[in-house]
PDB file of C-alpha atoms in Angstrom:
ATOM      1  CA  UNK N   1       7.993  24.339  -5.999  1.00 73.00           C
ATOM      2  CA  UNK N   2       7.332  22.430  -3.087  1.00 80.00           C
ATOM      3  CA  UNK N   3       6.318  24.279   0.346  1.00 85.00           C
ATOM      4  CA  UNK N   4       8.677  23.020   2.742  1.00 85.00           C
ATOM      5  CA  UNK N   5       6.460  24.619   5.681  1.00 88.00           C
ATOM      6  CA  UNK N   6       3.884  22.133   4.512  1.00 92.00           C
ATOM      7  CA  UNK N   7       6.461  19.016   3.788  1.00 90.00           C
ATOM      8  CA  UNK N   8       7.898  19.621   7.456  1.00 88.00           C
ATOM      9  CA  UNK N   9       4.671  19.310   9.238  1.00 92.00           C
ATOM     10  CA  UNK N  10       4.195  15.742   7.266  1.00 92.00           C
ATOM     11  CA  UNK N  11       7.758  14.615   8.397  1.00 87.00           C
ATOM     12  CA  UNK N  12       6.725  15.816  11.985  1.00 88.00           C
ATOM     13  CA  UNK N  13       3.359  14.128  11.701  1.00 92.00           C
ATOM     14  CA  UNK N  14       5.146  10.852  10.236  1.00 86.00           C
ATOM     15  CA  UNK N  15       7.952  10.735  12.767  1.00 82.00           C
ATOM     16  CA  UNK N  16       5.631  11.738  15.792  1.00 88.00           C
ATOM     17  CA  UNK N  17       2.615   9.794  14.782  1.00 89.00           C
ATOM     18  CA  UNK N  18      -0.006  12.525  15.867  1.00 92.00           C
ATOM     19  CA  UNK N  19      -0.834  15.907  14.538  1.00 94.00           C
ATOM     20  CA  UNK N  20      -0.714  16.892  18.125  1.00 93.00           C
ATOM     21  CA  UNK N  21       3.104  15.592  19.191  1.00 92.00           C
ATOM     22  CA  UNK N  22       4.151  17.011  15.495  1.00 91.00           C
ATOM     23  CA  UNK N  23       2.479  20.158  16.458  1.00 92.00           C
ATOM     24  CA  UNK N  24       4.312  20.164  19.826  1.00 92.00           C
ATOM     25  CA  UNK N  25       7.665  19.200  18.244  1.00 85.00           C
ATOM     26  CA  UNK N  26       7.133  22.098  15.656  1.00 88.00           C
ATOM     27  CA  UNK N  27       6.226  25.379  17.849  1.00 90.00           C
ATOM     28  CA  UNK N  28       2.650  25.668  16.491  1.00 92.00           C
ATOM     29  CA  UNK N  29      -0.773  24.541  16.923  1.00 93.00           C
ATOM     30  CA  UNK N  30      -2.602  21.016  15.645  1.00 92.00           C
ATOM     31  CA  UNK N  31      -5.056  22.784  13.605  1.00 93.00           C
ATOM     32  CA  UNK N  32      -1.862  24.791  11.656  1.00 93.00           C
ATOM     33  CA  UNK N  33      -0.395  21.292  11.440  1.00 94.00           C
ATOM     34  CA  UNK N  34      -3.392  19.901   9.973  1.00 93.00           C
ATOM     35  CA  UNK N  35      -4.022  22.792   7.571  1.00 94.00           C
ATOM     36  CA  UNK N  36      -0.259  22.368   6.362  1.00 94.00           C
ATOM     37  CA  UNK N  37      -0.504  18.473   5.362  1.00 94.00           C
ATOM     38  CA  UNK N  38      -4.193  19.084   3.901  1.00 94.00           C
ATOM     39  CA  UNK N  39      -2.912  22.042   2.038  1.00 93.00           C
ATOM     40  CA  UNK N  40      -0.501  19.630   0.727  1.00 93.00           C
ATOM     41  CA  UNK N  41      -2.307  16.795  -0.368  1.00 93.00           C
ATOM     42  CA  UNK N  42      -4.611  18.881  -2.262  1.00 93.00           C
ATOM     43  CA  UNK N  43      -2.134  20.256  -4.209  1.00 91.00           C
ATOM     44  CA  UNK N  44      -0.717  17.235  -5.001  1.00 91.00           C
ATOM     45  CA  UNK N  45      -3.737  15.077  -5.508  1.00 93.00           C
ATOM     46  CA  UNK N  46      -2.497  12.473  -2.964  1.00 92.00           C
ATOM     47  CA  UNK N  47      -2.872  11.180   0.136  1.00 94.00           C
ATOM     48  CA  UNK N  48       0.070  11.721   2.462  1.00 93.00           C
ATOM     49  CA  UNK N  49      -0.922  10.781   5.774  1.00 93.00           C
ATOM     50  CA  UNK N  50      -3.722   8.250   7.277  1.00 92.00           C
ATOM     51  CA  UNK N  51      -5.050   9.275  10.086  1.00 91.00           C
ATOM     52  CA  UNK N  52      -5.307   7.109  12.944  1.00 89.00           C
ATOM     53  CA  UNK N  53      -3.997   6.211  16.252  1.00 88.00           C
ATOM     54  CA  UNK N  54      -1.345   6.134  15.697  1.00 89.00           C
ATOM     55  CA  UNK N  55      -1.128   8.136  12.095  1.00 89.00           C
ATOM     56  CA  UNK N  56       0.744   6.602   9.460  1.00 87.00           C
ATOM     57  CA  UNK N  57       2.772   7.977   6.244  1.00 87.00           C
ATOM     58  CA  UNK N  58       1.755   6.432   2.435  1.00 89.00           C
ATOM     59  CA  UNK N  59       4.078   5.154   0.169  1.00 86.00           C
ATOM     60  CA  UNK N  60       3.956   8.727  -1.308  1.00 89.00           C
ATOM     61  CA  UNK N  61       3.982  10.447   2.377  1.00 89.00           C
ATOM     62  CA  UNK N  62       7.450   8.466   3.040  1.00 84.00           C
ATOM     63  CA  UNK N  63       9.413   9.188  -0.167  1.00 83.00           C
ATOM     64  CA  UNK N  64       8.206  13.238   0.670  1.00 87.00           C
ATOM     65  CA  UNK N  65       9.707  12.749   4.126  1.00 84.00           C
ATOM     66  CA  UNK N  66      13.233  11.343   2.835  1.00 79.00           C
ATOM     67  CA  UNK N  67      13.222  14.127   0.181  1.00 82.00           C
ATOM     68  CA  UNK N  68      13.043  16.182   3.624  1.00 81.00           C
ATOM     69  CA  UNK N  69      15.831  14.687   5.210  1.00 77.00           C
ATOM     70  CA  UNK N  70      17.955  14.895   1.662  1.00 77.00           C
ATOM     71  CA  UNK N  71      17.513  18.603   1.954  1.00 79.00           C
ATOM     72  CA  UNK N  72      18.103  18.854   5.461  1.00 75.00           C
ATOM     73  CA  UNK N  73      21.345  16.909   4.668  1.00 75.00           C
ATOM     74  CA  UNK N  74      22.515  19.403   2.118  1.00 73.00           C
ATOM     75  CA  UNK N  75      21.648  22.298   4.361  1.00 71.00           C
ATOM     76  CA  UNK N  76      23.960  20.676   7.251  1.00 67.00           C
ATOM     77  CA  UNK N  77      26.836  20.850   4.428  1.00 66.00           C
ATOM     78  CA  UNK N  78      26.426  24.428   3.931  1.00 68.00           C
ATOM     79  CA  UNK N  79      25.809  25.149   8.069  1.00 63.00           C
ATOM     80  CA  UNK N  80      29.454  25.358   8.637  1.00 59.00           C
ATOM     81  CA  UNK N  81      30.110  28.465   5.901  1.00 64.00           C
ATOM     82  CA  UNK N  82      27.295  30.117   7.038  1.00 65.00           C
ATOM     83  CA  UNK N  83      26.440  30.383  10.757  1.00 62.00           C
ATOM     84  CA  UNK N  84      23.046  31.913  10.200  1.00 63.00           C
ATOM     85  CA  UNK N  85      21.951  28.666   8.700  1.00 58.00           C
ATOM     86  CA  UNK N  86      23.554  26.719  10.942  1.00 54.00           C
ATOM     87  CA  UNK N  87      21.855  28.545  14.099  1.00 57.00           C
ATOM     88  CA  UNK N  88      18.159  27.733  12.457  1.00 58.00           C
ATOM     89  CA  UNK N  89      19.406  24.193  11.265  1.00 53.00           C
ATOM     90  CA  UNK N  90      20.292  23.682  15.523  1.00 52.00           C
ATOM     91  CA  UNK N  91      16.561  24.900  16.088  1.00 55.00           C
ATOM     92  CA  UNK N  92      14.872  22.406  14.067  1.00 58.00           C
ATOM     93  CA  UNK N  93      16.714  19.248  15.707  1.00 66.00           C
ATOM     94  CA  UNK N  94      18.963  16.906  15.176  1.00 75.00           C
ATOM     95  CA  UNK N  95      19.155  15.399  11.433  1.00 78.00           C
ATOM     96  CA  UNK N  96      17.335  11.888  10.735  1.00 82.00           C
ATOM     97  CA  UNK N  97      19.129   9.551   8.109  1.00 87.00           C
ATOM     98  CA  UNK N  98      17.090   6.656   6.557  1.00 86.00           C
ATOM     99  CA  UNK N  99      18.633   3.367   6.686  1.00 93.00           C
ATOM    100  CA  UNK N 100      17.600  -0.286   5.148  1.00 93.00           C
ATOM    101  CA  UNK N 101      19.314  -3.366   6.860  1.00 95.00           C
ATOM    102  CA  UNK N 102      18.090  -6.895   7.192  1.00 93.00           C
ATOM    103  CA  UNK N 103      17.500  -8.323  10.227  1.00 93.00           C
ATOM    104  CA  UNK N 104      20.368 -10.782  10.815  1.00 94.00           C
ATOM    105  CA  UNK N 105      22.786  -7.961  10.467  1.00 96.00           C
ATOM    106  CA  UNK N 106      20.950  -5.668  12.931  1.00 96.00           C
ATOM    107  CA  UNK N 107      21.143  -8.935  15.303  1.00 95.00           C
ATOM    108  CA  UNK N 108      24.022  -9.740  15.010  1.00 96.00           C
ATOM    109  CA  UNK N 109      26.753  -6.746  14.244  1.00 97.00           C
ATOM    110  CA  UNK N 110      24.873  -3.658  12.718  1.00 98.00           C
ATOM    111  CA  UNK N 111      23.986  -2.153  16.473  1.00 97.00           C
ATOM    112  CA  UNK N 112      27.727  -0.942  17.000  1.00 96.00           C
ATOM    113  CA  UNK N 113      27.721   0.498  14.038  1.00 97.00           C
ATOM    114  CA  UNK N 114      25.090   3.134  14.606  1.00 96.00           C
ATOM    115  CA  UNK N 115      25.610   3.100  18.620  1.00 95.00           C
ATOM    116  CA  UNK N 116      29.021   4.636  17.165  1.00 95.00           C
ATOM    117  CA  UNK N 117      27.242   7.333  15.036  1.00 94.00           C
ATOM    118  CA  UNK N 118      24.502   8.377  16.950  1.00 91.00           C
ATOM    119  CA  UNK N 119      25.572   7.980  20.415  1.00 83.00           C
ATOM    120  CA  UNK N 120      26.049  11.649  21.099  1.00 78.00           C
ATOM    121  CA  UNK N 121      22.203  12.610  20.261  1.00 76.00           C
ATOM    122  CA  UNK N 122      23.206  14.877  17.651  1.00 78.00           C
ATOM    123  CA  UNK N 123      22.513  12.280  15.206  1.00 84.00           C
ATOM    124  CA  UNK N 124      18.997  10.437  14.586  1.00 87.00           C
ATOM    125  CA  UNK N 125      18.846   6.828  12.576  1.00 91.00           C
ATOM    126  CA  UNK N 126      15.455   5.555  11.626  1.00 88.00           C
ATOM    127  CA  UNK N 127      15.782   2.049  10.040  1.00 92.00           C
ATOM    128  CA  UNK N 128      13.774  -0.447   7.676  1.00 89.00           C
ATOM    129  CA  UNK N 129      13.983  -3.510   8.094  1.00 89.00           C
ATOM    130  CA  UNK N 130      13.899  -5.540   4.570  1.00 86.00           C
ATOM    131  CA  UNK N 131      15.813  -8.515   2.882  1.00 81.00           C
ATOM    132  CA  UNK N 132      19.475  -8.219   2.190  1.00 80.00           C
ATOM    133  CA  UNK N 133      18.318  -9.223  -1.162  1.00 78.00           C
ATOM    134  CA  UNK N 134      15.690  -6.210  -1.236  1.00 80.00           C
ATOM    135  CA  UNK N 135      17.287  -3.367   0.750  1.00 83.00           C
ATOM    136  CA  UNK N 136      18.774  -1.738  -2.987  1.00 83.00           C
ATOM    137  CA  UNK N 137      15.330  -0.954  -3.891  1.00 84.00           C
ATOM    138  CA  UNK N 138      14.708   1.550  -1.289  1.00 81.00           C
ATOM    139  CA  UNK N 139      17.554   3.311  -2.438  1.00 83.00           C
ATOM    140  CA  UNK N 140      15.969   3.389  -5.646  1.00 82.00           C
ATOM    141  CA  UNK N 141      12.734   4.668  -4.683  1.00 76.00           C
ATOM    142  CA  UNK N 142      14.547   7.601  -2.292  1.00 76.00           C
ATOM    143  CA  UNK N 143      13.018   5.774   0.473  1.00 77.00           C
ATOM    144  CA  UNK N 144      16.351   5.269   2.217  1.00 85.00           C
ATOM    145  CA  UNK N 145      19.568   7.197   2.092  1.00 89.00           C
ATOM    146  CA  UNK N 146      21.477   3.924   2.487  1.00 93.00           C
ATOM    147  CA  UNK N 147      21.209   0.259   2.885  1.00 95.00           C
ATOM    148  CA  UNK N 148      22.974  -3.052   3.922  1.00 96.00           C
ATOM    149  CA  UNK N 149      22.596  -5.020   0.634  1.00 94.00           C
ATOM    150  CA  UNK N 150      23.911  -8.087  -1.119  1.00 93.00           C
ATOM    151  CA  UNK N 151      23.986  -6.062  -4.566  1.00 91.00           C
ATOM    152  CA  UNK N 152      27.128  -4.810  -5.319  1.00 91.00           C
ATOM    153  CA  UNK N 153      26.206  -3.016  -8.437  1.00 91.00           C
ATOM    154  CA  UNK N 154      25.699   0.977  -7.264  1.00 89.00           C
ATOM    155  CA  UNK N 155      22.599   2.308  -7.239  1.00 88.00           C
ATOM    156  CA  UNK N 156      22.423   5.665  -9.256  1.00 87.00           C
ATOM    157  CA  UNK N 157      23.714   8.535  -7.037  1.00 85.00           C
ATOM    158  CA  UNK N 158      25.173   6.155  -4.564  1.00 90.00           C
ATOM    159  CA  UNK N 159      28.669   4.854  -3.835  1.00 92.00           C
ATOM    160  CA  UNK N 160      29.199   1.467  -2.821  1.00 95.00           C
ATOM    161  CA  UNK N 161      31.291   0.040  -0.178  1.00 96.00           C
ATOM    162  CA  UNK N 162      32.565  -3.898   0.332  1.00 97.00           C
ATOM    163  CA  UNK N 163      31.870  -5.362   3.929  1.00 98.00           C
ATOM    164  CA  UNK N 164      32.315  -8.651   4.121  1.00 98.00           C
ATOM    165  CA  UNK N 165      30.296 -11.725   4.550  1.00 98.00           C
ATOM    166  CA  UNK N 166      27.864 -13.182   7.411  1.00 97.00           C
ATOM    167  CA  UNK N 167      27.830 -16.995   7.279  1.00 97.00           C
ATOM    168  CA  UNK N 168      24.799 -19.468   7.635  1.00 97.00           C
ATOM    169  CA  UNK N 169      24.483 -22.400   9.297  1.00 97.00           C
ATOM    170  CA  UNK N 170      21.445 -25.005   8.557  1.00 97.00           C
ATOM    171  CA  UNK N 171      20.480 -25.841  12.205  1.00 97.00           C
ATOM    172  CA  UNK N 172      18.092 -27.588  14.066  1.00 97.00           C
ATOM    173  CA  UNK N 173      17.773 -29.565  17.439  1.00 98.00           C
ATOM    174  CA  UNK N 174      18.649 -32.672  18.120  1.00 98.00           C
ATOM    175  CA  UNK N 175      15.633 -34.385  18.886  1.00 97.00           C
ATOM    176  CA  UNK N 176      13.942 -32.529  15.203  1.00 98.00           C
ATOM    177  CA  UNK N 177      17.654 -34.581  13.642  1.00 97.00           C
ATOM    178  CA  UNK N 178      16.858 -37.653  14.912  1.00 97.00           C
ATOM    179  CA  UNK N 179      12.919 -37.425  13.970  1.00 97.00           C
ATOM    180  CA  UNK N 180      13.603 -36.472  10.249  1.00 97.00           C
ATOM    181  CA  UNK N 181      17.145 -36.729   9.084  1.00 96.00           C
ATOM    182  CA  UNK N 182      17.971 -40.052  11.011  1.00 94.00           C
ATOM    183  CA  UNK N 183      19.055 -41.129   7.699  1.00 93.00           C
ATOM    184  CA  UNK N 184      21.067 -38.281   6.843  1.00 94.00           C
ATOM    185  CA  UNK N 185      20.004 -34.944   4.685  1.00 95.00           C
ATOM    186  CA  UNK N 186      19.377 -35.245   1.091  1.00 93.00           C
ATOM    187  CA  UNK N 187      16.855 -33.631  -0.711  1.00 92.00           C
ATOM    188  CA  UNK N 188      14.468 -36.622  -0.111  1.00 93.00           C
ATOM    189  CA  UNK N 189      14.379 -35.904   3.577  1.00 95.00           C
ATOM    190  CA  UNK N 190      14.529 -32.083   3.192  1.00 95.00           C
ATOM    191  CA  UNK N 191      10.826 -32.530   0.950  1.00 94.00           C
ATOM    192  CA  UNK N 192       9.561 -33.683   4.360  1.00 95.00           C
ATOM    193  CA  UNK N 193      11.052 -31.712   7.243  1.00 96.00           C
ATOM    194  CA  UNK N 194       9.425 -28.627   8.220  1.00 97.00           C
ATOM    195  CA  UNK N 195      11.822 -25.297   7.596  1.00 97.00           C
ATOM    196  CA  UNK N 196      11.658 -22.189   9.036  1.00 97.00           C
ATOM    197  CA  UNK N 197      11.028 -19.200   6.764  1.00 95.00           C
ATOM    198  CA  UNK N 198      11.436 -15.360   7.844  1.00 92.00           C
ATOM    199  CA  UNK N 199       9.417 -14.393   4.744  1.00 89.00           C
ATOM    200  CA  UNK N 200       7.567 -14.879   1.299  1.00 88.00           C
ATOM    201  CA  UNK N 201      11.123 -13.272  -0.370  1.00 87.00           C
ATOM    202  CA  UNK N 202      13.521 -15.400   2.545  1.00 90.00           C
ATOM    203  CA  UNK N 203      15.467 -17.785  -0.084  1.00 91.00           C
ATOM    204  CA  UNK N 204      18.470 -18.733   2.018  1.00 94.00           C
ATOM    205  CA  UNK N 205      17.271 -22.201   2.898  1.00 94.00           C
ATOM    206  CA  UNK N 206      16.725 -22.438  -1.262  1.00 93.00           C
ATOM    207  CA  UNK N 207      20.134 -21.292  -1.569  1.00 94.00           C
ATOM    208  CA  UNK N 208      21.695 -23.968   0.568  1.00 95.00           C
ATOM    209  CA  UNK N 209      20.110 -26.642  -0.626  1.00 93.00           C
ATOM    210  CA  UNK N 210      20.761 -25.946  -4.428  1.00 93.00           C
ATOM    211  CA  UNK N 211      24.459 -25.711  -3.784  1.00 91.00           C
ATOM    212  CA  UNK N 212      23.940 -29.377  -1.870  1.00 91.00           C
ATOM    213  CA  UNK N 213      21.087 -31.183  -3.538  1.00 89.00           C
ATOM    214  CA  UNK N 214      20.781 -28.784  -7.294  1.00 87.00           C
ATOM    215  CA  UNK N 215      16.765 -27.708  -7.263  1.00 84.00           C
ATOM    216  CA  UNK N 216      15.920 -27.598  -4.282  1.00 78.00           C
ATOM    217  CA  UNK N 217      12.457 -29.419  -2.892  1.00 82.00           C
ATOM    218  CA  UNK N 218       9.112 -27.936  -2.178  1.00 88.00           C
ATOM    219  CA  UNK N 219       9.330 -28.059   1.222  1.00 92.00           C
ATOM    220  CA  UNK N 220       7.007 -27.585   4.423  1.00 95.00           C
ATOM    221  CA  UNK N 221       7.213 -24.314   5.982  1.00 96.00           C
ATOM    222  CA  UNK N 222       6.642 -22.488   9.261  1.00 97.00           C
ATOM    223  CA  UNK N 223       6.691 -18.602   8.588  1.00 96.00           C
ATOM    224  CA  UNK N 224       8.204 -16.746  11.852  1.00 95.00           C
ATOM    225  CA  UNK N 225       9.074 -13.141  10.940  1.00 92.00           C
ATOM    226  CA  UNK N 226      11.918 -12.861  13.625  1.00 92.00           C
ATOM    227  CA  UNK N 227      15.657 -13.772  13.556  1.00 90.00           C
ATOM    228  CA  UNK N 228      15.498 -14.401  17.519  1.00 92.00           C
ATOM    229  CA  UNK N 229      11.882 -16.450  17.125  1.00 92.00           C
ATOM    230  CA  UNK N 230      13.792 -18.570  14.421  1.00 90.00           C
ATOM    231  CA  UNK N 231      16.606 -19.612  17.134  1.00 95.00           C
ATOM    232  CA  UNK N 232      13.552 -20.358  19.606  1.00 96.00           C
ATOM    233  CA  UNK N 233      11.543 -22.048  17.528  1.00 97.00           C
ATOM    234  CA  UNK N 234      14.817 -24.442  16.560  1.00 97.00           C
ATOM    235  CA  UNK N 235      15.274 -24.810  19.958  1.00 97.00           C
ATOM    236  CA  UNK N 236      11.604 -26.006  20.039  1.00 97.00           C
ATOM    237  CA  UNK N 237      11.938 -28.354  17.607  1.00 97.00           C
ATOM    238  CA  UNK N 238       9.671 -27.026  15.251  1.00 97.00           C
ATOM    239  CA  UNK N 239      11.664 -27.041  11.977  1.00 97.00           C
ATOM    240  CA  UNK N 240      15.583 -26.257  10.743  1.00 97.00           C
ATOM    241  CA  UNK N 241      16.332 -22.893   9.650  1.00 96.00           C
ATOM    242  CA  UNK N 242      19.313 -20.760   8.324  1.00 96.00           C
ATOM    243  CA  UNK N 243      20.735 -19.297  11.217  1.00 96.00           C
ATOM    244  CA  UNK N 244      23.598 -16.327  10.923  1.00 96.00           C
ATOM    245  CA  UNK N 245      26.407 -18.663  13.084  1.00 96.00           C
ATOM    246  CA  UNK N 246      27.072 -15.473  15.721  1.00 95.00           C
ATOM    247  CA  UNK N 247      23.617 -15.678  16.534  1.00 95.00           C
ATOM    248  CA  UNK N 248      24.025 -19.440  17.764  1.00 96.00           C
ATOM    249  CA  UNK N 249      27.043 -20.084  18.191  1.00 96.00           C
ATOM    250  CA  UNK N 250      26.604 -20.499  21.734  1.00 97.00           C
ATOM    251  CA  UNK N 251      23.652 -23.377  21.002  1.00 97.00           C
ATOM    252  CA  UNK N 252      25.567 -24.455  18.746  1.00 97.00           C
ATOM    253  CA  UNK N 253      28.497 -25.626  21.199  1.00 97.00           C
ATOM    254  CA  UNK N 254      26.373 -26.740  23.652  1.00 97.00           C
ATOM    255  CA  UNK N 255      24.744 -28.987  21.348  1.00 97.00           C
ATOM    256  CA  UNK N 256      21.435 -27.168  21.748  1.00 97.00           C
ATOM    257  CA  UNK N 257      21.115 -26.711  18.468  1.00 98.00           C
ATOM    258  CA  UNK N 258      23.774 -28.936  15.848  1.00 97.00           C
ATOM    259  CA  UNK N 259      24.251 -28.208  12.044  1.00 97.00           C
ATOM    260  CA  UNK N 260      22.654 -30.219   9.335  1.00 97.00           C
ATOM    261  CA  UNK N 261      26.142 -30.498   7.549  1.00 95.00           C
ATOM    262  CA  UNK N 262      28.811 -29.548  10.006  1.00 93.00           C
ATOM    263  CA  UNK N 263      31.192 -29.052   6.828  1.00 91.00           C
ATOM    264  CA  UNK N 264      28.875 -27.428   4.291  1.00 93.00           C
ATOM    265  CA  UNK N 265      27.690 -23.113   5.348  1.00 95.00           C
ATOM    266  CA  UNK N 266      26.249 -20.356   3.239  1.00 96.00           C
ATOM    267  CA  UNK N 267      28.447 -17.075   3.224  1.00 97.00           C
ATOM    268  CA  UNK N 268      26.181 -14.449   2.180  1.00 96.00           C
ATOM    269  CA  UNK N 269      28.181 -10.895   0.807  1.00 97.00           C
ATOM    270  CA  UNK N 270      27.423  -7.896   2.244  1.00 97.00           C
ATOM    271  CA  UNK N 271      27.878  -3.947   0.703  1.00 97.00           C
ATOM    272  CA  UNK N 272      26.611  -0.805   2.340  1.00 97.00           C
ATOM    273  CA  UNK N 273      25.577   1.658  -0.338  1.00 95.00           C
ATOM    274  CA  UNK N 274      24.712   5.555   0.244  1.00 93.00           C
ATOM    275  CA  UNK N 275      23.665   8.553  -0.939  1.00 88.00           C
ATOM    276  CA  UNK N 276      26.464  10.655  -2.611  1.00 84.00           C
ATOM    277  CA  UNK N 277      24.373  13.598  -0.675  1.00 75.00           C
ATOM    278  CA  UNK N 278      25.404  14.567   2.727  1.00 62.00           C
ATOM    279  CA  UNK N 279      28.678  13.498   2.736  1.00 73.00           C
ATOM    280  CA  UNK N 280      29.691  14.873   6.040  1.00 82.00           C
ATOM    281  CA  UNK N 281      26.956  12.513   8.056  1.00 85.00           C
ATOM    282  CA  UNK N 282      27.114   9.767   5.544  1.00 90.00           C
ATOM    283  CA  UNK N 283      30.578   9.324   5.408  1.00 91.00           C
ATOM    284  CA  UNK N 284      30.883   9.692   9.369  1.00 92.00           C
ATOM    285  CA  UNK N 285      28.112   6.621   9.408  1.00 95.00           C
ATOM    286  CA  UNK N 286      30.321   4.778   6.671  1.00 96.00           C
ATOM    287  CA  UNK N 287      33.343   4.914   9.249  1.00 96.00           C
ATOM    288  CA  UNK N 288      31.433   3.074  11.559  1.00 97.00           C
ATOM    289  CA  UNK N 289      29.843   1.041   9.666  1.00 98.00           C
ATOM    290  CA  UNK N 290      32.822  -0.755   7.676  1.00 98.00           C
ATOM    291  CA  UNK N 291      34.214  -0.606  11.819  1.00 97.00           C
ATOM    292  CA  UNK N 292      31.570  -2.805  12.747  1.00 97.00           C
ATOM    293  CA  UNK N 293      31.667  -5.306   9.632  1.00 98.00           C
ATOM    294  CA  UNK N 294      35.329  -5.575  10.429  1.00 97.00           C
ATOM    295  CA  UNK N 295      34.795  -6.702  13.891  1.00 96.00           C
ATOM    296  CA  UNK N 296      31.683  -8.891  12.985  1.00 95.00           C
ATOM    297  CA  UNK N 297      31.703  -9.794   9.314  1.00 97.00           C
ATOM    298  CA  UNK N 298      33.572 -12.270   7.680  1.00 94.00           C
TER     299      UNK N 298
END
């Protein structure tokens, strides 16, 4: 059995990021906080929290922490048959749910979504940021309790919902055109001009160019980890990138920014997958979030 006592002084610890705010946050001293998570991690032979300034949570710490939330979930289903629970429930704060999205989705229309379901401060979102491509696998590791993702297949436990697509545009300025694609783009001219990369796992640009050119070129790369850094650095002129077309299409009209091939753009599908646990706050975030796709999704 696992001592909760113990497991909510690590969530406190992870979500506060000192045993001192987590011991403020929780009614009782740092030392009892500290006892609590040591207690812990001797019992289970790992390491749950490093210690720092701020702390952080381990891999381990983190899945511990969502198992947390899980049963806090379950107890909010059971709150409103008996009002006992639901009193100490109130005293230990609002719930927290887990979320994976990427970050062109949280630029672009994801914000509404959890504006909607949180606004009242009853509710508490904490999100990961990971690739639409990559967001599944924290619902398979319990890290999240659901996830913007681009598989459709449901994860064990979790139902899956269609949202629609967010389209790519291959962009670049106008000056960075006429210095490397005077001749037009082909893959000859995409071996040489610099792209624009979010990450080591970021394979839209591959994507586009295999449906244009078949393999696609090695080709020289910038790595900016920001969807808002790519749109400056385009506007810079450092390299072309694939840009979600809500983000710029602004630049795009005011010829800030023009599209490799005007005709040619990448529609990338979208599902939100969740926990089949909670269903009172999941399904309340659901609403909101197929609301938002609707409005911003293809």
């Amino acid at each position: 059995m696992l001592d909760y006592a113990a497991l909510a002084a690590v969530a406190a610890v992870a979500r506060e990021g000192s045993f001192e705010r987590a011991a403020a946050a929780l009614g009782v001293t740092a030392s009892a906080v500290s006892q609590r998570v040591r207690t812990l991690e001797d019992r289970l032979g790992a390491v749950l929290i490093v210690r720092g300034q701020p702390c952080d949570v381990t891999a381990i710490g983190a899945r511990l922490c969502a198992h947390v939330e899980r049963v806090r979930l379950l107890e909010g289903e059971m709150a409103s048959a008996l009002p006992g629970l639901a009193s100490q429930i109130a005293e230990s704060g609002p719930p927290t749910i887990r979320v994976a999205v990427n970050a062109d989705s949280l630029a672009t229309w994801f914000i509404p979504a959890i504006a909607g379901f949180a606004g009242r401060g009853d509710r508490l979102v904490d999100l990961v940021i990971a690739g639409e491509d990559h967001t599944a696998e924290r619902l398979r590791t319990g890290d999240v309790l659901a996830a913007v993702t681009t598989d459709h297949t449901p994860v064990q436990g979790c139902r899956t919902v269609p949202l629609g697509a967010l389209r790519y545009a291959a962009t670049a300025s106008p000056a960075f055109v006429a210095q490397w694609f005077a001749s037009g783009v082909d893959a000859e001219s995409l071996a040489r001009a610099p792209v624009l990369r979010f990450d080591r796992r970021d394979d839209l640009h591959a994507r586009w160019a295999r449906t244009l050119f078949g393999p696609e070129p090695d080709m020289p790369t910038h790595w900016i980890p920001s969807t808002h850094g790519f749109i400056d650095a385009a506007l810079a002129g450092m390299g072309w990138c694939m840009n979600p077309i809500p983000l710029v299409a602004n630049h795009l009209r005011t010829g800030q920014l023009v599209s490799l091939t005007p005709n040619h753009h990448l529609d990338v599908p979208l599902y939100w997958q969740h926990a089949r646990i909670g269903t009172r706050l999941l399904d309340a975030l659901t609403r909101e979030v197929v609301a938002a796709a609707q409005d911003g999704l293809l």
